[in-house]
mmCIF file of C-alpha atoms and ligand atoms in Angstrom:
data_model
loop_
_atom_site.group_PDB
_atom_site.id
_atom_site.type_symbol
_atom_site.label_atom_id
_atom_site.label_comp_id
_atom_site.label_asym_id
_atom_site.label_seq_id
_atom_site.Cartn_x
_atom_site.Cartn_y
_atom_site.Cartn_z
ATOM 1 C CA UNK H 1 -31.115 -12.073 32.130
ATOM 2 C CA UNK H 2 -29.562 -15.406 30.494
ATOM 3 C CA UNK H 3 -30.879 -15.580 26.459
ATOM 4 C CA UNK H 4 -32.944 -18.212 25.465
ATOM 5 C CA UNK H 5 -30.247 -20.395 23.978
ATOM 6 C CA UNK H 6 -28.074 -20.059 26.887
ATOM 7 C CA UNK H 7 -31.149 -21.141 29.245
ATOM 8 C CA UNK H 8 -31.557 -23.862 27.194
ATOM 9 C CA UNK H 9 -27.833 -25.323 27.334
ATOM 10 C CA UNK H 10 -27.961 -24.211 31.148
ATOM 11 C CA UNK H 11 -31.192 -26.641 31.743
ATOM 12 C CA UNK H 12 -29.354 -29.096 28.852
ATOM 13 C CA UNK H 13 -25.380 -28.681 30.671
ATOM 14 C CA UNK H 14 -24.626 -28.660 26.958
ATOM 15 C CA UNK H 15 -22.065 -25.433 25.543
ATOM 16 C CA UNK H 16 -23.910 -22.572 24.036
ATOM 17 C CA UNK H 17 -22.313 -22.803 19.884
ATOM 18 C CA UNK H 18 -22.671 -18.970 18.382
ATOM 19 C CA UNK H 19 -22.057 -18.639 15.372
ATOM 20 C CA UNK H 20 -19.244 -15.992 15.140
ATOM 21 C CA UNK H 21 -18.365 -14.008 12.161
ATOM 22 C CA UNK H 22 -15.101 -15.006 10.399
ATOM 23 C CA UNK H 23 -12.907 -11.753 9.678
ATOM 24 C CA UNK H 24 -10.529 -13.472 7.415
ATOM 25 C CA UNK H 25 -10.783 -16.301 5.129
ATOM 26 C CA UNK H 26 -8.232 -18.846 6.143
ATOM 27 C CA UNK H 27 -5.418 -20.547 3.840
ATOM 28 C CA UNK H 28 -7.846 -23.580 2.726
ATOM 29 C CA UNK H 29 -10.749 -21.445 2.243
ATOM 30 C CA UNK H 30 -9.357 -20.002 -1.230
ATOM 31 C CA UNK H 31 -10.322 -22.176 -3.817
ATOM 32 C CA UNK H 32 -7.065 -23.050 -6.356
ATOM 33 C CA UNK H 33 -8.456 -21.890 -9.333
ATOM 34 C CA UNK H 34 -9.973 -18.452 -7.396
ATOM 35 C CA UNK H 35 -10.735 -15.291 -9.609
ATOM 36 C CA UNK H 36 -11.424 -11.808 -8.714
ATOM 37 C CA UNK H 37 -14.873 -11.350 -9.784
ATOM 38 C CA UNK H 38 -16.570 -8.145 -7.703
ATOM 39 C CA UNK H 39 -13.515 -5.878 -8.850
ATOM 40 C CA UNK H 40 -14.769 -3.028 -7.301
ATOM 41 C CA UNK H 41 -11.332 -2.777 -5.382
ATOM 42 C CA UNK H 42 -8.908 -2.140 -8.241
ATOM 43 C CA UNK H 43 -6.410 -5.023 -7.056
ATOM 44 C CA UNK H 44 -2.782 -4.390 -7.513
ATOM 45 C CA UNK H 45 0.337 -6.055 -6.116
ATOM 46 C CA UNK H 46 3.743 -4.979 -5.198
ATOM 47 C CA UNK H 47 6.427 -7.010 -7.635
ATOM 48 C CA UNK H 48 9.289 -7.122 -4.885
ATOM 49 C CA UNK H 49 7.544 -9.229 -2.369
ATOM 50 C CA UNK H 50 7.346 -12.174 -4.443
ATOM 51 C CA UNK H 51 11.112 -11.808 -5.236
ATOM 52 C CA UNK H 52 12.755 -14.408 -6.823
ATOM 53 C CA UNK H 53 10.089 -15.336 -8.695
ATOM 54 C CA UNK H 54 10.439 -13.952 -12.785
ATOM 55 C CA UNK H 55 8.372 -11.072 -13.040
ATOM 56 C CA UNK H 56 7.332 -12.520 -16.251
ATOM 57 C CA UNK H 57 5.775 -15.597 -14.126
ATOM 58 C CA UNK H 58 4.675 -13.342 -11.496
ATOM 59 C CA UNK H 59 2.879 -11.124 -14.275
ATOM 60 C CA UNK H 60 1.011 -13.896 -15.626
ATOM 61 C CA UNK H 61 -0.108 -15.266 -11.811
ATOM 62 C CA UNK H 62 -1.577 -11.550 -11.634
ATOM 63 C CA UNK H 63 -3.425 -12.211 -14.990
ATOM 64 C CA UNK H 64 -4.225 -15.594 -14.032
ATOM 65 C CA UNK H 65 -6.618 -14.504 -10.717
ATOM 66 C CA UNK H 66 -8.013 -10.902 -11.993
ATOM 67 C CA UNK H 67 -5.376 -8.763 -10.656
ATOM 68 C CA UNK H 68 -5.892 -5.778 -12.884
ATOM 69 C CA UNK H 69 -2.112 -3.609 -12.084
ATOM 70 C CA UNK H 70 1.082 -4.698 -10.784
ATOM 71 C CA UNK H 71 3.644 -1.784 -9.609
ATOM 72 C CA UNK H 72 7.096 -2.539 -7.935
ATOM 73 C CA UNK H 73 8.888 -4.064 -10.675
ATOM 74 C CA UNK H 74 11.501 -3.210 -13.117
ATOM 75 C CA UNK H 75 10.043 -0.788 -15.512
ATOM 76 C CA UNK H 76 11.861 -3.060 -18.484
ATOM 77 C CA UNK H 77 8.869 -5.616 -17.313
ATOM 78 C CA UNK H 78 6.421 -2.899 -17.858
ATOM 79 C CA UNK H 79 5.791 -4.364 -21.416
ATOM 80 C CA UNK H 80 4.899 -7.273 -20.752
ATOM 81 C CA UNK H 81 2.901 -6.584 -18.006
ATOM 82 C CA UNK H 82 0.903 -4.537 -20.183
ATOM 83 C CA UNK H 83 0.951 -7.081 -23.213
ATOM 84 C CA UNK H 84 -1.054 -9.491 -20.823
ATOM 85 C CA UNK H 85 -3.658 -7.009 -19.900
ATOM 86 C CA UNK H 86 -2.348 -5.352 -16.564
ATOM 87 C CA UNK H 87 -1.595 -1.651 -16.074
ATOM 88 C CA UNK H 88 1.239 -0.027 -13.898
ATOM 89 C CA UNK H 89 -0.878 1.235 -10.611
ATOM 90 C CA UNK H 90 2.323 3.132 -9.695
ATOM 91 C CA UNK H 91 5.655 4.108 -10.672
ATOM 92 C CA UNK H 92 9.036 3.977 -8.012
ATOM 93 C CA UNK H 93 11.685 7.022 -7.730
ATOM 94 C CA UNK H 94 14.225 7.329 -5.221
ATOM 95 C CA UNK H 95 13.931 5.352 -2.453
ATOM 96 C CA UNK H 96 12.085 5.544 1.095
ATOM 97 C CA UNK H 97 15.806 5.900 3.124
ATOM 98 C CA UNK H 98 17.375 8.710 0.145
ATOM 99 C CA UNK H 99 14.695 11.462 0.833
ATOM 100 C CA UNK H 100 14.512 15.080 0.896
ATOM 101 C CA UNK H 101 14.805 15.343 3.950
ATOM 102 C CA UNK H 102 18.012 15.941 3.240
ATOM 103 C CA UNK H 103 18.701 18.676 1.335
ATOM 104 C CA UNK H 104 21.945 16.795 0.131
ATOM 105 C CA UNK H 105 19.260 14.275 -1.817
ATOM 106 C CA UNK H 106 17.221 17.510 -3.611
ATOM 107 C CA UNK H 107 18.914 17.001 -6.853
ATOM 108 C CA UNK H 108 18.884 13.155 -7.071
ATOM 109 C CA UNK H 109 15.039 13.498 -5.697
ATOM 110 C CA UNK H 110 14.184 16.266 -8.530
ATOM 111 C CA UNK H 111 15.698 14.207 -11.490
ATOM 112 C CA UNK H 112 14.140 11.137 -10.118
ATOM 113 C CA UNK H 113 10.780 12.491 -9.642
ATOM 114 C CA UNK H 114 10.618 13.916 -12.987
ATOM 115 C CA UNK H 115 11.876 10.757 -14.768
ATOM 116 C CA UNK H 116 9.323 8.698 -13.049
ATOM 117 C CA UNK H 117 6.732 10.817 -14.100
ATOM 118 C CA UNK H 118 7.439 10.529 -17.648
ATOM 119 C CA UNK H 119 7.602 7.142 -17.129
ATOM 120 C CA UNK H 120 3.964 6.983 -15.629
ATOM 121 C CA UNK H 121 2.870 9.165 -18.908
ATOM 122 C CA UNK H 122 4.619 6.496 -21.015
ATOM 123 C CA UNK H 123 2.519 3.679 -19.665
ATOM 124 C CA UNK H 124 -0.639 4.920 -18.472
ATOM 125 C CA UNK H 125 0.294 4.603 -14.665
ATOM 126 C CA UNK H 126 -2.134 7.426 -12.318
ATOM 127 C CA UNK H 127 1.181 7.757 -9.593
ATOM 128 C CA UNK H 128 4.888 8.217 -8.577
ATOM 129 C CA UNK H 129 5.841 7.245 -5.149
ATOM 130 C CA UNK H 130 7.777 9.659 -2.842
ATOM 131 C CA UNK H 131 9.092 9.180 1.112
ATOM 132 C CA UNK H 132 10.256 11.147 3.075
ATOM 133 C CA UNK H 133 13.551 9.618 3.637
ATOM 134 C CA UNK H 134 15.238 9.479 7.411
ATOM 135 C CA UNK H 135 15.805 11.546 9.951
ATOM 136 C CA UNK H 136 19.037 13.525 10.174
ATOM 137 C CA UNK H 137 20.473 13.962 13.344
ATOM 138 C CA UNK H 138 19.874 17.266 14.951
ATOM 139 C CA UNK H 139 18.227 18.905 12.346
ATOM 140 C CA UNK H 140 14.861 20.255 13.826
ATOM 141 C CA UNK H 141 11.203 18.897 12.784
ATOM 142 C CA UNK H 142 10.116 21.949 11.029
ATOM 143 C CA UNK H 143 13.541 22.174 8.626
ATOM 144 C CA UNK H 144 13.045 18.435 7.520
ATOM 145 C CA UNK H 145 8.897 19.492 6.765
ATOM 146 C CA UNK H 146 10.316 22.597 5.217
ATOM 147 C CA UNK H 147 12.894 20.452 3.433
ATOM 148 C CA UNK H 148 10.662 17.964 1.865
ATOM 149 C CA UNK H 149 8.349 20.572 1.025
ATOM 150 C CA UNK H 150 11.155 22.217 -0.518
ATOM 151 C CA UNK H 151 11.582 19.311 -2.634
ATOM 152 C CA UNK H 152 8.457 18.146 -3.467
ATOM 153 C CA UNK H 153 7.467 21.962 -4.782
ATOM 154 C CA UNK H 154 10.440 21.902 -7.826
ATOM 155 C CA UNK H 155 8.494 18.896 -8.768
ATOM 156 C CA UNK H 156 4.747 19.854 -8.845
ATOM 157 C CA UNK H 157 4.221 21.704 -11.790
ATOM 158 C CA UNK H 158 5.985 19.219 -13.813
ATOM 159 C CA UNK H 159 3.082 16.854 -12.142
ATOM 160 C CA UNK H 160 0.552 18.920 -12.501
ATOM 161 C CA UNK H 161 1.111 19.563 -15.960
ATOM 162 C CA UNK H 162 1.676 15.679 -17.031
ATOM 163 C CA UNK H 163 -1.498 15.065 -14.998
ATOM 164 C CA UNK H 164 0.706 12.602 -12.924
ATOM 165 C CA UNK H 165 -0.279 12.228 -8.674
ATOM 166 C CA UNK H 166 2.988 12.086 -6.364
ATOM 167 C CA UNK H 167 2.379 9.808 -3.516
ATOM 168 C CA UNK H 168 3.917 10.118 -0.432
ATOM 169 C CA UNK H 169 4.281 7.002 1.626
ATOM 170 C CA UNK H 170 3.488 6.605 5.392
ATOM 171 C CA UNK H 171 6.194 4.022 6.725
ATOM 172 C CA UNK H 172 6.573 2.291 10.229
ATOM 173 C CA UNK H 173 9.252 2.682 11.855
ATOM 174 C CA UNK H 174 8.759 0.093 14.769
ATOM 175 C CA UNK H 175 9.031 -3.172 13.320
ATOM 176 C CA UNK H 176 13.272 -3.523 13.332
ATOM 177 C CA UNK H 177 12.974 -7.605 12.679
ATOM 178 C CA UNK H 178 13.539 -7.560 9.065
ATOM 179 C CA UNK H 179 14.776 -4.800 6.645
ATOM 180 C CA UNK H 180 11.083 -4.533 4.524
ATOM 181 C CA UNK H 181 9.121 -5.298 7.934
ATOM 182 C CA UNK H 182 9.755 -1.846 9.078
ATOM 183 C CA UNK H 183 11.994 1.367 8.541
ATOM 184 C CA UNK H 184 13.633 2.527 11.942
ATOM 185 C CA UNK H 185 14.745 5.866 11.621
ATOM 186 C CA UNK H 186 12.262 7.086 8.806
ATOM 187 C CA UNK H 187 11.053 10.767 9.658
ATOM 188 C CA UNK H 188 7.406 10.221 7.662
ATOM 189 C CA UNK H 189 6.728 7.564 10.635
ATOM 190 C CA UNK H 190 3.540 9.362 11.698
ATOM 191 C CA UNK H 191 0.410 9.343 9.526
ATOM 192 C CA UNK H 192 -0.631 12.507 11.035
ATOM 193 C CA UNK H 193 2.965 14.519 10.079
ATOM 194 C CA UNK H 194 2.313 13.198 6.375
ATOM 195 C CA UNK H 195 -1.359 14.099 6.353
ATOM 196 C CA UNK H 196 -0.173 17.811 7.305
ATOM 197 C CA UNK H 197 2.546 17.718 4.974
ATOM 198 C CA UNK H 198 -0.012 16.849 1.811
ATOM 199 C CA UNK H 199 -2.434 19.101 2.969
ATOM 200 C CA UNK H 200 0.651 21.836 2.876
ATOM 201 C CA UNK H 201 1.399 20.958 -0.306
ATOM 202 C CA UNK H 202 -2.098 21.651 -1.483
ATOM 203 C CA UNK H 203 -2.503 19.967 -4.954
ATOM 204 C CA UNK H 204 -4.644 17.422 -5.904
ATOM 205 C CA UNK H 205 -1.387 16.065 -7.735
ATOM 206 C CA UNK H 206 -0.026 15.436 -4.070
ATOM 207 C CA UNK H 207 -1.711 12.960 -1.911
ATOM 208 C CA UNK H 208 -0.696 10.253 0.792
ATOM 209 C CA UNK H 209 0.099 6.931 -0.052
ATOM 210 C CA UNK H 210 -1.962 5.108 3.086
ATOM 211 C CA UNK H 211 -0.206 1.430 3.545
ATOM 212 C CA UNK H 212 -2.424 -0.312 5.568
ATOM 213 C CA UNK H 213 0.076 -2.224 7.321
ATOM 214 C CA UNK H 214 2.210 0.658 8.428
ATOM 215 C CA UNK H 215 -0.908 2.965 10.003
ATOM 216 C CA UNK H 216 -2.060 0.063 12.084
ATOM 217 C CA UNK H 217 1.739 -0.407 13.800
ATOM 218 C CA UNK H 218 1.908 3.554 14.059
ATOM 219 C CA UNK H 219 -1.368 4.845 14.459
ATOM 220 C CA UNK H 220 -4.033 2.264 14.371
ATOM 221 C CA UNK H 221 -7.707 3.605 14.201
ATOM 222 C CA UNK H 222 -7.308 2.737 10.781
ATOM 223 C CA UNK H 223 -10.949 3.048 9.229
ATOM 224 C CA UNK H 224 -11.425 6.070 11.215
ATOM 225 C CA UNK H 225 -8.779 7.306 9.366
ATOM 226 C CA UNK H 226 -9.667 6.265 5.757
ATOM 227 C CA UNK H 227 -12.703 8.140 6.880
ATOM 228 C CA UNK H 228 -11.262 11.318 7.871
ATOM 229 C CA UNK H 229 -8.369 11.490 5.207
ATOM 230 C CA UNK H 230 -10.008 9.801 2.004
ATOM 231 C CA UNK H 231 -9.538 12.912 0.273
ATOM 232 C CA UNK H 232 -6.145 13.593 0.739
ATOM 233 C CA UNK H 233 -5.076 9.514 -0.108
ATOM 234 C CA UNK H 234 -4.416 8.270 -3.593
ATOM 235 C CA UNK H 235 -3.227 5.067 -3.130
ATOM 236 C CA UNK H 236 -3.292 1.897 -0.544
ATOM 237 C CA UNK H 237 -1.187 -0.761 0.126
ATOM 238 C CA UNK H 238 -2.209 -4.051 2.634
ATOM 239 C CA UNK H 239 0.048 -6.682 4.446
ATOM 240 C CA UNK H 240 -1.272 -8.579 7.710
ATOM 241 C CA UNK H 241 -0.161 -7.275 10.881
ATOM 242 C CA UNK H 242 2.401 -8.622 12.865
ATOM 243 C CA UNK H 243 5.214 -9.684 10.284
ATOM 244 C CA UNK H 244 3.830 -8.076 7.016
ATOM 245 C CA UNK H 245 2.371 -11.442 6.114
ATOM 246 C CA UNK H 246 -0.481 -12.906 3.891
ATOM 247 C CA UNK H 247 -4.339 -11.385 5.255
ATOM 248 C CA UNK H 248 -5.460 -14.403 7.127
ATOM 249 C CA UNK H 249 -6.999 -15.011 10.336
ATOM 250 C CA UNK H 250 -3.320 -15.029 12.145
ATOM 251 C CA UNK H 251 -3.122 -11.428 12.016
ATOM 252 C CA UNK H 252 -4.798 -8.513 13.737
ATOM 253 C CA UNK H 253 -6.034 -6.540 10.648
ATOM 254 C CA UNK H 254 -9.770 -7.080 9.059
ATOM 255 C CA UNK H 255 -9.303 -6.392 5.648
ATOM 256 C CA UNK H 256 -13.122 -7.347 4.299
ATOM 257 C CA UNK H 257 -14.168 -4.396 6.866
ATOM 258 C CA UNK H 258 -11.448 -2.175 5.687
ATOM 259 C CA UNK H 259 -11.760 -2.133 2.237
ATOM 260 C CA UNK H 260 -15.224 -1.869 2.443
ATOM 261 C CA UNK H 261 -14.411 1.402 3.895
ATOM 262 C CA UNK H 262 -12.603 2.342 1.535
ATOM 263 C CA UNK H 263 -14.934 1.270 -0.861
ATOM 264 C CA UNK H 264 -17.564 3.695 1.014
ATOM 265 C CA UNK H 265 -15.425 7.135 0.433
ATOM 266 C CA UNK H 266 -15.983 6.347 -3.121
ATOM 267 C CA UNK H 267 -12.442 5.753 -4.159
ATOM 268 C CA UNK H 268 -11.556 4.371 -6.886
ATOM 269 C CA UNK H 269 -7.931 4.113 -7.869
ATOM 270 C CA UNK H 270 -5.413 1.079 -6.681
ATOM 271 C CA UNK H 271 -4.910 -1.205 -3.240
ATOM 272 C CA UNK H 272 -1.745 -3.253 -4.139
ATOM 273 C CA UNK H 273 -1.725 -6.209 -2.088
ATOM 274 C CA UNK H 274 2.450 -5.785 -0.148
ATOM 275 C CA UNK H 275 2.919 -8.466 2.337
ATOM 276 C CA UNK H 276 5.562 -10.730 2.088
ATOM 277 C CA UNK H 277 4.270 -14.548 2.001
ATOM 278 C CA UNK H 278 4.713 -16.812 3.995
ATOM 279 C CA UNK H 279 3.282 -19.892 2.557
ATOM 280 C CA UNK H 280 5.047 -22.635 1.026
ATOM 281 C CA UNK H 281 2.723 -21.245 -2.209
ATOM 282 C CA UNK H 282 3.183 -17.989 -2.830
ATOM 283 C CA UNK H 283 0.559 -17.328 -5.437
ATOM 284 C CA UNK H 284 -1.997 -19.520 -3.290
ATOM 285 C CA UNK H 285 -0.846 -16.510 -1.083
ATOM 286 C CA UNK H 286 -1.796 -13.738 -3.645
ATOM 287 C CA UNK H 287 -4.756 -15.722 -5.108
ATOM 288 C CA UNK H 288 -6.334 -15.728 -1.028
ATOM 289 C CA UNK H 289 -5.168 -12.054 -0.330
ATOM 290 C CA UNK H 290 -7.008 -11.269 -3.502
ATOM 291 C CA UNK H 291 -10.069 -12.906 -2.541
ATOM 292 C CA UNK H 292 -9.921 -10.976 1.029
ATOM 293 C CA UNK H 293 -10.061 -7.884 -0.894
ATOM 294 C CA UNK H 294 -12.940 -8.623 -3.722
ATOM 295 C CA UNK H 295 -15.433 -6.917 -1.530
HETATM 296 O O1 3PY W 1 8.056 -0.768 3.216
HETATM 297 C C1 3PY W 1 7.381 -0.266 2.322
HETATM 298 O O2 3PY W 1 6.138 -0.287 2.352
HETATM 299 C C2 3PY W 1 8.002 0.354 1.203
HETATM 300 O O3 3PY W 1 7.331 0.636 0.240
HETATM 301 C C3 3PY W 1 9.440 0.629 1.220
HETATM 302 O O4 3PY W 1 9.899 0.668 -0.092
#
């Protein structure tokens, strides 16, 4: 049976006009002059995606539209971050392709880890980001899960006792267009294998680092999976999907939905905005992402 409005543009020839939700806000829906206001996602952003902007300008863009963190830069910047109002939502280590995977990268991994942390204690940040690192050739799935296990357990105490959260981050390892688009090669590629490896670890100073970005090109079902994992994650990253680009309506992800699933398993610790933009304004970029995400 037809609905009344479409029996009425039948008898009238004219096009039935629903009005269909909007998932994303487009580019010239932001206002300039935007500001977080809800805040009840803790907005942070990732300092390397807005290369080569200053930090020091990027830092006071983030104060300028309510950001309240900023992670991914230069700890020297951490300072002045701080001195206009943000906090550090996370601190780096070694990096996602030198993991401990390899058994060769324990040591580096260890000291890195450990500096980081005391880092994090310096300046109030809640995490330390780990990876897994790559994929060796030949070596068996279980040794590289023993491996980083390995790893990650010379580390724990030392976490546990500075009250510090080690997040490891889910990567994709499909997109090979761009070097920060997508990791080829990376052995954490599968939400699921770095689910099993927190819940292994079994600390509440070890949790997953759930990007957003890289579930839906690996995984997808990604509210499901907030849902089922929420208390094993301790931090989120976003980026639209394809081409790790600014949330709009271009891309495939609905981030209002999303984070208010997040918002729903009651966390409350960081989502740093990581796409790279796009637009010929990159903090009209930020300043719209932001506004995505104040749920
Ligand atoms: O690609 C990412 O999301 C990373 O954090 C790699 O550093």
């Amino acid at each position: 049976m037809l609905a009344a409005g479409a029996v009425a543009a039948a008898a009238t020839s004219q096009p039935v006009k629903a009005a269909l939700p909007i998932a994303q806000a487009t580019r010239d829906a932001v206002p300039a002059d935007f500001r977080i206001t809800n805040k009840r996602i803790r907005q942070s952003v990732m300092g390397w995606c807005f290369n080569p902007m200053p930090v020091p300008e990027l830092i006071k863009h983030c104060a300028d539209i309510g950001l309240e963190a900023i992670e991914g830069i230069d700890p020297k910047f951490y300072p002045e971050a701080k001195k206009q109002g943000l906090k550090i939502s996370l601190v780096g280590s070694h990096g996602f392709a030198t993991g401990p995977v390899d058994t060769a990268n324990h040591e580096m991994c260890v000291a890195k880890l450990k500096s980081s942390i005391d880092t994090a204690v310096e300046f109030g940040a809640p995490s330390v980001i780990t990876f897994t690192g790559m994929t060796v050739k030949g070596m068996a799935d279980a040794t590289a899960e023993k491996n980083c296990l390995d790893c990650w357990k010379q580390v724990i105490d030392y976490a546990t006792e500075k009250k510090i959260v080690l997040v490891l981050e889910h990567l994709n390892s499909r997109d090979d267009s761009h070097p920060m688009k997508g990791h080829p090669g990376y052995f954490g590629d599968d939400v699921e294998r770095c689910i099993d490896l927190v819940k292994r670890m079994d600390s509440p100073y070890f949790k997953l680092l759930f990007d957003v970005y890289h579930v839906q090109i690996m995984n997808g079902d990604v509210i499901r999976r907030i849902q089922n994992y929420h208390s094993f994650i301790g931090h989120y990253h976003t980026a639209g999907n394809p081409g790790r680009k600014e949330l709009d309506e271009t891309q495939e992800i609905n981030y209002p939905a999303v984070m208010k699933a997040i918002l729903a398993t009651g966390y409350d610790l960081f989502v740093a905005q990581e796409f790279i933009p796009t637009w010929d304004d990159p903090i009209l970029a930020l300043r719209h992402s932001a506004m995505v995400c104040d749920v």
